Coordinates of C-alpha atoms and ligand atoms in Angstrom, one line a residue:
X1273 CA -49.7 2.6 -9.9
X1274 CA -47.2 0.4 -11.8
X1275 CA -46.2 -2.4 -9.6
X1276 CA -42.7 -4.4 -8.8
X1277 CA -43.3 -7.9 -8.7
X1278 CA -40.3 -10.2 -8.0
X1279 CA -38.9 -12.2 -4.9
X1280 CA -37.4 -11.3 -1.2
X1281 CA -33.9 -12.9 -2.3
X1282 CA -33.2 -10.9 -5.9
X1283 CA -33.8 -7.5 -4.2
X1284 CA -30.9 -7.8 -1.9
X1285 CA -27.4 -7.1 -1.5
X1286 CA -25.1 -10.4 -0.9
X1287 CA -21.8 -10.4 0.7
X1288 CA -19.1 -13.0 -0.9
X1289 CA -17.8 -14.3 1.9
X1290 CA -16.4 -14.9 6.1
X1291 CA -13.8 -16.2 6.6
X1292 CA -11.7 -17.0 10.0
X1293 CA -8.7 -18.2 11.5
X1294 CA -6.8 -19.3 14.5
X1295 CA -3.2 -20.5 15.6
X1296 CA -3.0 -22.2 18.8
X1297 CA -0.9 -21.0 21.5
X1298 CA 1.5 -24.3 23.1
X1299 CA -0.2 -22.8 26.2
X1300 CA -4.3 -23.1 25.3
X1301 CA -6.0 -26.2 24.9
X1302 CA -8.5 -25.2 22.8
X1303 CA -10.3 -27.7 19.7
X1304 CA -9.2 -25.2 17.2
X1305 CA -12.1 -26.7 14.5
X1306 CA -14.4 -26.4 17.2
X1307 CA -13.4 -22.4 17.6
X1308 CA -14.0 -22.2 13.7
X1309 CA -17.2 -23.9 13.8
X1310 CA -18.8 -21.5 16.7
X1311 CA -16.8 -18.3 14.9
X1312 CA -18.0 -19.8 11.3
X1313 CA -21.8 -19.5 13.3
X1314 CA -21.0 -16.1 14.1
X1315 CA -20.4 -15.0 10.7
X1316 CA -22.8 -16.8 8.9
X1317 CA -25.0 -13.7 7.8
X1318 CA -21.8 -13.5 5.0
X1319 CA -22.5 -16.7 3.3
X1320 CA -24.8 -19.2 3.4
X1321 CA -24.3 -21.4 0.0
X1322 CA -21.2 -23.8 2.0
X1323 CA -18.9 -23.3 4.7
X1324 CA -15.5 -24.9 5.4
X1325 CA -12.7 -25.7 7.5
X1326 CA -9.3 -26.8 7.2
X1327 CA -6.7 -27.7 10.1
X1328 CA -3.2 -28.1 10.1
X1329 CA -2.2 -31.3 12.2
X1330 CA 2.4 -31.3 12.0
X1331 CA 1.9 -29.8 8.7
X1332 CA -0.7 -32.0 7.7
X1333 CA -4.0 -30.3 6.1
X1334 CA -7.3 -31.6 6.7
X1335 CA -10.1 -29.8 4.7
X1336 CA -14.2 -30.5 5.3
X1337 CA -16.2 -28.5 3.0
X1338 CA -20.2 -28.7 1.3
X1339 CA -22.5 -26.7 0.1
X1340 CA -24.9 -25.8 2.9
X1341 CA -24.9 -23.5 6.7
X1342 CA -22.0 -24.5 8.9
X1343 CA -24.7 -26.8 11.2
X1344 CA -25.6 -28.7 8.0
X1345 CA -22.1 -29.1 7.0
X1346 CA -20.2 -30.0 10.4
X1347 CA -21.4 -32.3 13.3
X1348 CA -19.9 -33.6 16.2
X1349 CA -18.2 -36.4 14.6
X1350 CA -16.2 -34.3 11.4
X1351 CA -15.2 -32.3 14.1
X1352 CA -13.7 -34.3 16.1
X1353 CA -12.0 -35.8 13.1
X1354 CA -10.1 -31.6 12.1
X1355 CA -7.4 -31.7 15.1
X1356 CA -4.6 -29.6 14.6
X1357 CA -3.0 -26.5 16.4
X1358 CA -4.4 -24.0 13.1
X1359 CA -7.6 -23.6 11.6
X1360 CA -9.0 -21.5 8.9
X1361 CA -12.8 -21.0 8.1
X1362 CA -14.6 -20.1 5.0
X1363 CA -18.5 -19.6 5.0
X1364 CA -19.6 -18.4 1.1
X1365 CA -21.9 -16.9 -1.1
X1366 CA -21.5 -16.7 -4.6
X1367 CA -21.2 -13.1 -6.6
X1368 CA -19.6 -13.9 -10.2
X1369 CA -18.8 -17.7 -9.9
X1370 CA -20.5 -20.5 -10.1
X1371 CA -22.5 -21.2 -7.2
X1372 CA -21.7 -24.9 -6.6
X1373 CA -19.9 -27.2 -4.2
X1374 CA -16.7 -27.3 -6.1
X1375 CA -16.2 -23.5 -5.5
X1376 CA -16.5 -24.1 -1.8
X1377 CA -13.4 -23.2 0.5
X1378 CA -10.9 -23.1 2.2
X1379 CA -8.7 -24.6 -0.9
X1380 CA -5.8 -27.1 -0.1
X1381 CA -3.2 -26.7 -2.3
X1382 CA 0.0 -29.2 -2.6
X1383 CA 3.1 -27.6 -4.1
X1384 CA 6.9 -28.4 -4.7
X1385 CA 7.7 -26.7 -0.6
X1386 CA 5.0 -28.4 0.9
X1387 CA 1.2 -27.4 1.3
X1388 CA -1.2 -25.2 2.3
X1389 CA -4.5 -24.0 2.5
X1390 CA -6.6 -20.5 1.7
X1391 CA -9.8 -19.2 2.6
X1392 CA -10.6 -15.9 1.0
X1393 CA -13.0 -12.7 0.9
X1394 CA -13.5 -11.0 -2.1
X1395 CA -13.2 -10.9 -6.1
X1396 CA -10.7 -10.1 -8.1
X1397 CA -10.8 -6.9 -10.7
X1398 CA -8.0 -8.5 -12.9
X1399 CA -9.0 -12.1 -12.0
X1400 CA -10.8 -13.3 -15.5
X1401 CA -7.3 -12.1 -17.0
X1402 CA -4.6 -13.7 -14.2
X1403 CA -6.1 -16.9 -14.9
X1404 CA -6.5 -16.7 -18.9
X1405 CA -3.2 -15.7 -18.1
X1406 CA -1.7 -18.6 -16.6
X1407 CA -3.8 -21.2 -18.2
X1408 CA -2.2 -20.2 -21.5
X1409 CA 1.3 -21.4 -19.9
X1410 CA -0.3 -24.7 -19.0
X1411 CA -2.2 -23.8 -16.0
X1412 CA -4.9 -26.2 -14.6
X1413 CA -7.6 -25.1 -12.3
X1414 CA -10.8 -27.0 -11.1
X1415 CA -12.7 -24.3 -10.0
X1416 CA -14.2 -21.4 -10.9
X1417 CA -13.6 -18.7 -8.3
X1418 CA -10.6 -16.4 -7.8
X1419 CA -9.3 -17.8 -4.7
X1420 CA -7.6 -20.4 -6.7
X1421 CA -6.5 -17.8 -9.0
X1422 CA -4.5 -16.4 -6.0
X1423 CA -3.7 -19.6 -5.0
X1424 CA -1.5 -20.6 -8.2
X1425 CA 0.1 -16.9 -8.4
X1426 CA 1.2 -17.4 -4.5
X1427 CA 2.9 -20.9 -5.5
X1428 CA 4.3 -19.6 -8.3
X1429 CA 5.9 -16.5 -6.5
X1430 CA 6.8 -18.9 -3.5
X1431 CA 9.2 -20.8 -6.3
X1432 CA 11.2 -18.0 -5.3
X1433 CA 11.4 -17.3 -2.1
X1434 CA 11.7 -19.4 1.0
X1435 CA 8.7 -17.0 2.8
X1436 CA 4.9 -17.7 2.5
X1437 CA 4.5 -13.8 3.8
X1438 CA 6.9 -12.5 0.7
X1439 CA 5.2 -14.1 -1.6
X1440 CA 1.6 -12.8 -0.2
X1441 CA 3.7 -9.4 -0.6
X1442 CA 4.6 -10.5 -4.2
X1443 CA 1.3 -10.9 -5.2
X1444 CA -0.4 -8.0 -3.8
X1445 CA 1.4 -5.7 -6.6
X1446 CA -0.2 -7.4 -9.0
X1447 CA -3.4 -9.0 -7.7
X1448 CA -5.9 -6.2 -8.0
X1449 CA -9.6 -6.0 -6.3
X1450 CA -11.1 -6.5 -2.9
X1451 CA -10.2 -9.6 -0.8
X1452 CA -9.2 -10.2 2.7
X1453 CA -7.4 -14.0 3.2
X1454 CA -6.2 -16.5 5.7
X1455 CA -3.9 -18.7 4.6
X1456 CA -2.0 -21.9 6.5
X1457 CA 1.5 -22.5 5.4
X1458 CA 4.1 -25.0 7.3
X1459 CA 3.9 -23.8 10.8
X1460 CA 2.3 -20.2 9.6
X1461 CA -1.4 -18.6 10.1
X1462 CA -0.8 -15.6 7.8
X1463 CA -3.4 -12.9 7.4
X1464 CA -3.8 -10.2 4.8
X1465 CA -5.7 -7.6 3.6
X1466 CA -5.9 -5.9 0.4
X1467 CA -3.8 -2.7 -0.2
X1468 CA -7.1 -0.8 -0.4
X1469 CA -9.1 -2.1 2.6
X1470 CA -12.2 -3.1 0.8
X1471 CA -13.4 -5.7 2.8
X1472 CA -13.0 -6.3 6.6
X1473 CA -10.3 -8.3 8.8
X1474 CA -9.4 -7.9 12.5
X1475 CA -7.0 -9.6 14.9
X1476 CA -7.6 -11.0 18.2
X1477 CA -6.4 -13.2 21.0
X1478 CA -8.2 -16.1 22.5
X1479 CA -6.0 -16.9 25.9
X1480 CA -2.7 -17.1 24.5
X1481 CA -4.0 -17.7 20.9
X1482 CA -4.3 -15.7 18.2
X1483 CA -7.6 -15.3 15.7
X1484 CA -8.8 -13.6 12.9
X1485 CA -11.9 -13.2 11.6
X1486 CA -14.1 -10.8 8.7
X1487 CA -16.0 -9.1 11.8
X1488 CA -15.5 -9.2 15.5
X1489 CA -18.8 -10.3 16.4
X1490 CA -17.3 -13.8 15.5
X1491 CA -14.7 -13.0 18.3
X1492 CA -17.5 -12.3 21.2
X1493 CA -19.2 -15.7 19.8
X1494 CA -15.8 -17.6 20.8
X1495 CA -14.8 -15.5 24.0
X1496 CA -11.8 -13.6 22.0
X1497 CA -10.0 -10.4 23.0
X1498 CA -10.6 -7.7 19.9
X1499 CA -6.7 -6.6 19.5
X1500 CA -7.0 -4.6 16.4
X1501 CA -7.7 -4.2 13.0
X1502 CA -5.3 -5.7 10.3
X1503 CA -4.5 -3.0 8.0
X1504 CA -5.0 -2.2 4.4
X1505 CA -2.0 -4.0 2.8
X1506 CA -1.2 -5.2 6.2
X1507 CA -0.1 -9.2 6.0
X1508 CA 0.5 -10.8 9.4
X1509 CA 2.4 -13.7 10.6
X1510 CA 1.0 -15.9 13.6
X1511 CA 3.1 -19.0 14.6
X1512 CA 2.4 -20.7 17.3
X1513 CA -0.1 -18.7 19.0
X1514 CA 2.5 -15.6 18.2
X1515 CA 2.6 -13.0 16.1
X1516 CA 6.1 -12.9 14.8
X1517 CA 6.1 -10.4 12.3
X1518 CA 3.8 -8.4 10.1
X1519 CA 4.7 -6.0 6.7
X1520 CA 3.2 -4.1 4.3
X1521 CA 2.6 -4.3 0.8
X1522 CA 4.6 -1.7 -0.9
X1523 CA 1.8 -0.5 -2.9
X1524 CA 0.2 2.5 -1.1
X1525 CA -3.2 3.5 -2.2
X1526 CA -6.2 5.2 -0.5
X1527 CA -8.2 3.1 1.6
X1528 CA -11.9 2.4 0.8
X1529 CA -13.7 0.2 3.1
X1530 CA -17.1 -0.8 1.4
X1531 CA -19.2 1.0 3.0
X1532 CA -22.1 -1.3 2.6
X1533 CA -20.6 -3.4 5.5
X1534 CA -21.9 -0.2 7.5
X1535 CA -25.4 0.2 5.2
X1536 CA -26.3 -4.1 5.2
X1537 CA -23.7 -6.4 5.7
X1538 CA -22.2 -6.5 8.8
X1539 CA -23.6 -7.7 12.0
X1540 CA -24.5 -4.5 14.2
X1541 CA -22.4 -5.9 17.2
X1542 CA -19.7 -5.5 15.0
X1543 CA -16.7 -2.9 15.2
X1544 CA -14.9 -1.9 12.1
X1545 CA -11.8 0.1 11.6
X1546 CA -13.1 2.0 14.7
X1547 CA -16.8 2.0 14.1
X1548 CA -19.4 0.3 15.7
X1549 CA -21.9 -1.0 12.9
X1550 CA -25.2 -0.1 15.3
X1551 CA -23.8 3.2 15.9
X1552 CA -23.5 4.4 12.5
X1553 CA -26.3 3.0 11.3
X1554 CA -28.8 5.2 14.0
X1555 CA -26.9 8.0 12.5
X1556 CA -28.0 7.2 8.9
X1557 CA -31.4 7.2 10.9
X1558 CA -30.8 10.1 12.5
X1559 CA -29.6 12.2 9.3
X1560 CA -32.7 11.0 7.5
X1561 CA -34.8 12.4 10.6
X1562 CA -32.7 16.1 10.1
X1563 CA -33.6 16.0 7.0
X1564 CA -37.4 15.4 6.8
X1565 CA -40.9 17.0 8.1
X1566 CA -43.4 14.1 7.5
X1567 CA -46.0 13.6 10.2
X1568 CA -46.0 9.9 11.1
X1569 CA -47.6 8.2 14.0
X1570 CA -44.8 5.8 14.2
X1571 CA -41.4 4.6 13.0
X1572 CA -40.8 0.9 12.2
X1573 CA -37.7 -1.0 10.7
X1574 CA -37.8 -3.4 7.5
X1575 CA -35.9 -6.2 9.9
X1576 CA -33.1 -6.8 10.2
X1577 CA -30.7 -3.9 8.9
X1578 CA -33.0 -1.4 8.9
X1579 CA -33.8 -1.5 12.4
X1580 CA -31.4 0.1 13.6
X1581 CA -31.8 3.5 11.7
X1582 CA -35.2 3.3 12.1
X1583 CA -34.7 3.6 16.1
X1584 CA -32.1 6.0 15.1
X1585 CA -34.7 8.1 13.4
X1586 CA -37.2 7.8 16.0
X1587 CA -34.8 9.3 18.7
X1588 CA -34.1 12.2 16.6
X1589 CA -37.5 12.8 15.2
X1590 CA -39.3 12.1 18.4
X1591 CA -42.1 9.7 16.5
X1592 CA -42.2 6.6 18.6
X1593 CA -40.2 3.1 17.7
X1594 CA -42.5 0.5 16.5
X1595 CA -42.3 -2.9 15.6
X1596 CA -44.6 -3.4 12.6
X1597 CA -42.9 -5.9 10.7
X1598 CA -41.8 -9.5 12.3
X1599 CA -39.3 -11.8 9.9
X1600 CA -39.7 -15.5 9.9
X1601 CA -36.1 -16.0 11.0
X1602 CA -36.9 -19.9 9.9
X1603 CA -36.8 -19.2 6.1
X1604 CA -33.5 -20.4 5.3
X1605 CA -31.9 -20.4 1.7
X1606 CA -33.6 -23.7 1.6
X1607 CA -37.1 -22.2 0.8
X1608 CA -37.8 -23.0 -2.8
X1609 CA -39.8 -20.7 -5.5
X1610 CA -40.3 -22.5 -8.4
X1611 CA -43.2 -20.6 -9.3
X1612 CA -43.4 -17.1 -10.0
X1613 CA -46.6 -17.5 -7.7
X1614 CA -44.3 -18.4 -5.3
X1615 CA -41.6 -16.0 -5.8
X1616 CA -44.6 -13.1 -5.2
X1617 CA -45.5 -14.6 -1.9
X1618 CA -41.6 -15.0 -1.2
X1619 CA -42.0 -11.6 1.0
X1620 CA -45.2 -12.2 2.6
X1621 CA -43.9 -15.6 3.9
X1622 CA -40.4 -14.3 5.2
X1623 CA -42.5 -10.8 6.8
X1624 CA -45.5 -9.9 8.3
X1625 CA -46.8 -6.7 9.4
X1626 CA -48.3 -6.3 12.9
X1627 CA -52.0 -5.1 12.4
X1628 CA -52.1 -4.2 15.9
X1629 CA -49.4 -1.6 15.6
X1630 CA -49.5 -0.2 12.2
X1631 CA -53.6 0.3 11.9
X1632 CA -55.0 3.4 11.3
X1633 CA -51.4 5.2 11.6
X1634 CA -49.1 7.0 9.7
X1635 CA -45.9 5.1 9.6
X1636 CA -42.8 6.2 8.6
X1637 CA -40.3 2.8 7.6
X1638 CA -36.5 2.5 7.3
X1639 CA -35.3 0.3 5.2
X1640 CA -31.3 0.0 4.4
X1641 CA -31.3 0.7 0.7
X1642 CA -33.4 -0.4 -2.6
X1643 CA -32.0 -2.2 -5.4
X1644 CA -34.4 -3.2 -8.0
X1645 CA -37.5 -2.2 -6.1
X1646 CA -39.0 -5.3 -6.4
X1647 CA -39.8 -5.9 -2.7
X1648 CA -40.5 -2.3 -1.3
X1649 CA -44.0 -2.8 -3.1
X1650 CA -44.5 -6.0 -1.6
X1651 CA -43.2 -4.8 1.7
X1652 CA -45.7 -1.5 1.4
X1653 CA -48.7 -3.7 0.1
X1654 CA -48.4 -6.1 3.3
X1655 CA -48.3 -2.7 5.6
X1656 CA -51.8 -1.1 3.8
X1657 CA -53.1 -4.8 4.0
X1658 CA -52.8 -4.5 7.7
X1659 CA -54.0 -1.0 7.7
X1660 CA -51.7 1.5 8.1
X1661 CA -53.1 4.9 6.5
X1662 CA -50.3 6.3 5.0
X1663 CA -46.6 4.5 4.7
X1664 CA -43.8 6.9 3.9
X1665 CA -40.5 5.4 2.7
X1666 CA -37.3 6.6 4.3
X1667 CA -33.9 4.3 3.1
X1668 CA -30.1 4.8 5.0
X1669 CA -28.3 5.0 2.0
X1670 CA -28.1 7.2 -0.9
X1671 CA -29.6 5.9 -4.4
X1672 CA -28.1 2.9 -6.1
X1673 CA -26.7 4.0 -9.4
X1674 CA -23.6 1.8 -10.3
X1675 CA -22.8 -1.7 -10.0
X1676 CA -19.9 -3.0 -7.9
X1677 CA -16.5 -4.9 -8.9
X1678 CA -15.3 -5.5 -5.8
X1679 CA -17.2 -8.9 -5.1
X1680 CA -20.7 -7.2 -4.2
X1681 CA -23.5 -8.7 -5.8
X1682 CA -25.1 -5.7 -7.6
X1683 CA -27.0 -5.9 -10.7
X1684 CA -26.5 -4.3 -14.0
X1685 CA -27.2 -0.8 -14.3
X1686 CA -30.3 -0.9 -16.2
X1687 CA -31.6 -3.1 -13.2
X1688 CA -31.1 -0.5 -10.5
X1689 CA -34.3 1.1 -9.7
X1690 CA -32.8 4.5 -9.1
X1691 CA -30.9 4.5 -12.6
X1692 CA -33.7 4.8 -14.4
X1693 CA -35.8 6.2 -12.4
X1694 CA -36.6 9.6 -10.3
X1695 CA -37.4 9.6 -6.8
X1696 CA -40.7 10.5 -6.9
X1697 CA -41.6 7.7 -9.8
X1698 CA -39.5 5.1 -7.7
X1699 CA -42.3 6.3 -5.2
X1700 CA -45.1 5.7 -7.6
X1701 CA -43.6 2.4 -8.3
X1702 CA -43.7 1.4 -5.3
X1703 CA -47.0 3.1 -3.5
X1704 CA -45.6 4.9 -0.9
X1705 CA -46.8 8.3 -0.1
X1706 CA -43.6 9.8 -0.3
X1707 CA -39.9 8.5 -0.3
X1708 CA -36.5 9.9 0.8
X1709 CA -32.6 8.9 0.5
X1710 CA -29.8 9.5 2.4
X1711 CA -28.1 12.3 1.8
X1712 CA -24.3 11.5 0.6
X1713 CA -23.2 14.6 2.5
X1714 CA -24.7 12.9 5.3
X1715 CA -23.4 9.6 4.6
X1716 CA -20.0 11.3 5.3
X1717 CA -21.1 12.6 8.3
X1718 CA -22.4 9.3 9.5
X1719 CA -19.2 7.8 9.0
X1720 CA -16.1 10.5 9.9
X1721 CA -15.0 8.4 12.8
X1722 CA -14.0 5.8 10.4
X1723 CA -10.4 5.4 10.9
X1724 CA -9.8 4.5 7.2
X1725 CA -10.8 5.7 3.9
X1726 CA -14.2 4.0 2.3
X1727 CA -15.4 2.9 -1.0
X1728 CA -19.0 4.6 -2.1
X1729 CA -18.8 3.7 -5.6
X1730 CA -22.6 2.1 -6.1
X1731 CA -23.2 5.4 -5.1
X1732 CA -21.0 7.9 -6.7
X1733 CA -19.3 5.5 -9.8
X1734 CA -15.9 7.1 -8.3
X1735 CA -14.1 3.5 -8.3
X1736 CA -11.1 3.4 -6.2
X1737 CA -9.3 0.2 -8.4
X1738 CA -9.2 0.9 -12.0
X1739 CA -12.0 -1.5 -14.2
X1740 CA -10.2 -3.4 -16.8
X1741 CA -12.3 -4.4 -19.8
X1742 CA -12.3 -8.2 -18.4
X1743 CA -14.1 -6.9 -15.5
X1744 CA -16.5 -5.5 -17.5
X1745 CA -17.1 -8.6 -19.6
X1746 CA -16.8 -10.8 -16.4
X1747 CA -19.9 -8.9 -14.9
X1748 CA -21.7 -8.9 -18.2
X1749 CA -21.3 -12.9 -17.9
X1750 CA -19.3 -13.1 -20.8
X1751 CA -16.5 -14.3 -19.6
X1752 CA -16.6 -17.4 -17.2
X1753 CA -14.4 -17.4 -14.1
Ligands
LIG404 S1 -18.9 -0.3 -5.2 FE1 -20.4 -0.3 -3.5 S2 -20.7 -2.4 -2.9 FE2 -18.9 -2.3 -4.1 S3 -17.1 -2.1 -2.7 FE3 -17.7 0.0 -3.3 S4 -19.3 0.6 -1.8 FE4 -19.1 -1.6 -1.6

């Protein structure tokens, strides 16, 4: 057997960001930093390298921000001190830029109308050139992720008009890649999402208030009202607790969701675009189980994302639901591995199997997808340890083959396992008996209720935004944004 060695934290998918926002009704009374704190909690699985909020008090921004989870960041006392009647939120992990606490958002920006502030999903495809762009006509920026890029193109396009919203629209012809944003201006909570839909943004209404957030689940964690998605291209307008207008970008395109917020990312207690997150991902379970004749004695989860279509699975294949693997939900991003001793025991330390319900059986475990392979082995090795007599491999998405542009941090070609690499050696590689992908057809399947279009391009390289050269060089690290 050839082995994967490696640590729990290189083998999976990161998200690039949460974000929130809320503009207070004259009727609620709400602490609208406080309702960005508890939605910021709620959408914490997005980010966990800092997390931010600014308020708008009569115009006047007020931005905390750190490196570090939203409890380690805000306390009772800098809450008290973000009043205002708008908030936005901003929890972050880092995909292309530098990881650090300058990079952290929302980002308060004072211009020659006034202020405001942005807090912002996603990465740029044309980024590295927008800003080489404007920093050879004398532009200045002090950080390092495209959120500031949008930042200076918004104040430059608001030169000319007298509306924030236009010159959101303005940008959005030119601004190309996957972001959703909030952004305070004046009196203004404005909203958009990108023309294509790539990452997620709903509206609701807390009382008379209105919120957005990346996923509803951060609207149940406040007490909100889900109203509805905001569009691709959609950019919305709240003022005072109102929504007073809302347009679209001019520049129509298909819509493509990621669809890894279906696969990993999103919470399950999320609904997006008309799917619930738990529901499709028992279907990917449930496909897999169409698909297969194994004999297994039971059907565990690789917590937390595969859990779900492993009790999807289960259902359909009629092998009972296990748990055979428990997560020590205490190891935070804090835990170190300086060693590469340490980095090996990385899996054991954050999972376990259960001896008592994995020995002596044949267990069949769903895990959400494998990137470079490098905890699988781990994961199997633990499961033998504790006895299980055969462990077959079943994953809810098809084979990794391409990277992603669209602020997904996926790793070079060559480092995806199932690039260079045939099922049944990937098996070999990482000792499991046998080993089985989703089915794209039944991907599809899983995910017709969808009520937009959605991006599968780590899957089929069929990229919906067209990869400039700087995109290529930005992922390949050589240039630094
Ligand atoms: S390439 Fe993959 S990870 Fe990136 S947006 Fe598309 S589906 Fe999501």
């Amino acid at each position: 057997m050839r082995s994967c060695t490696g640590c729990w934290a290189s083998d999976k998918l990161h998200e690039e960001c949460g974000v929130f926002g809320i503009s207070l009704s004259p009727h609620d009374s709400y602490s609208v930093a406080n309702e960005t704190y508890l939605a910021l909690f709620a959408l914490q699985h997005r980010g966990q390298e800092s997390s931010g909020i600014a308020t708008s008090n009569d115009g006047k921004i007020h931005v905390i921000k750190k490196s570090g989870l939203v409890p380690e960041v805000f306390d009772e006392r800098t809450l008290q001190s973000l009043q205002g009647n708008m908030a936005i939120g901003h929890v972050r992990y880092s995909s292309h830029s530098e990881s650090s606490a300058i990079n952290a958002q929302p980002l308060a920006v004072t211009h020659i109308n006034g202020s405001m502030a942005i807090a912002c999903n996603g990465t740029l495809v044309n980024g590295a050139k927008l800003r080489h762009d404007a920093e050879l006509s004398g532009a200045i920026f002090q950080t390092t992720n495209d959120t500031e890029v949008i930042a200076y193109m918004l104040v430059r396009e608001r030169l000319g008009t007298p509306l924030m919203e236009q010159a959101v629209k303005n940008i959005m012809s030119y601004v190309a890649g996957a972001y959703s944003m909030v952004i305070i201006s004046g009196s203004k909570l404005i909203a958009a999402r990108d023309p294509f839909g790539f990452k997620p943004l709903c509206m609701g209404m807390l009382g008379s208030s209105v919120v957005f957030a990346s996923e509803s689940c951060a609207f149940d964690a406040i007490g909100a009202r889900f109203v509805r998605d905001v569009e691709p291209g959609e950019i919305i307008v709240a003022e005072n607790g109102s929504v007073t207008s809302a347009m679209r970008s001019e520049w129509q395109a298909r819509s493509s969701l990621c669809v890894f917020e279906f696969v990993y990312f999103a919470r399950p207690d999320s609904v997006i675009d008309g799917l619930s997150v738990e529901h499709v991902r028992q279907e990917f379970g449930k496909y897999l189980a169409m698909r297969d004749n194994v004999k297994g004695d039971i059907v565990i989860g690789v917590p937390d994302s595969g859990l779900s279509a492993a009790l999807g699975y289960s259902k359909q294949a009629g092998i009972p639901y296990g748990v055979g693997l428990v997560k020590n939900r205490y190891i935070g991003r804090t835990f170190i591995q300086n060693t590469q001793s340490q980095r090996e025991k990385s899996v054991s330390i954050k999972l376990n199997a259960l001896s008592a319900e994995v020995k002596g059986k044949r267990v069949i475990m769903v895990d959400d997808s494998i990137v470079r392979g490098t905890t699988c082995a781990h994961i199997v090795s633990i499961l033998r340890q504790a006895g299980a007599s055969e462990v077959h491999m079943r994953v809810s998405s098809p084979p990794f083959l391409h990277r992603c542009y669209y602020g997904t941090d996926i790793p070079r070609e060559q480092d995806l396992i199932a690039h260079n690499h045939t099922v049944e050696q990937i098996a070999e590689m990482i000792n499991v008996d046998t080993l089985m992908y989703l089915d794209e057809r039944d991907l599809r399947h899983a995910m017709s209720g969808l009520r937009i279009g959605y991006c599968d391009a780590c899957f089929t390289g069929n990229y919906p935004v067209r990869i400039s050269s700087e995109s290529e060089n930005q992922k390949e690290g050589r240039i630094q944004v």
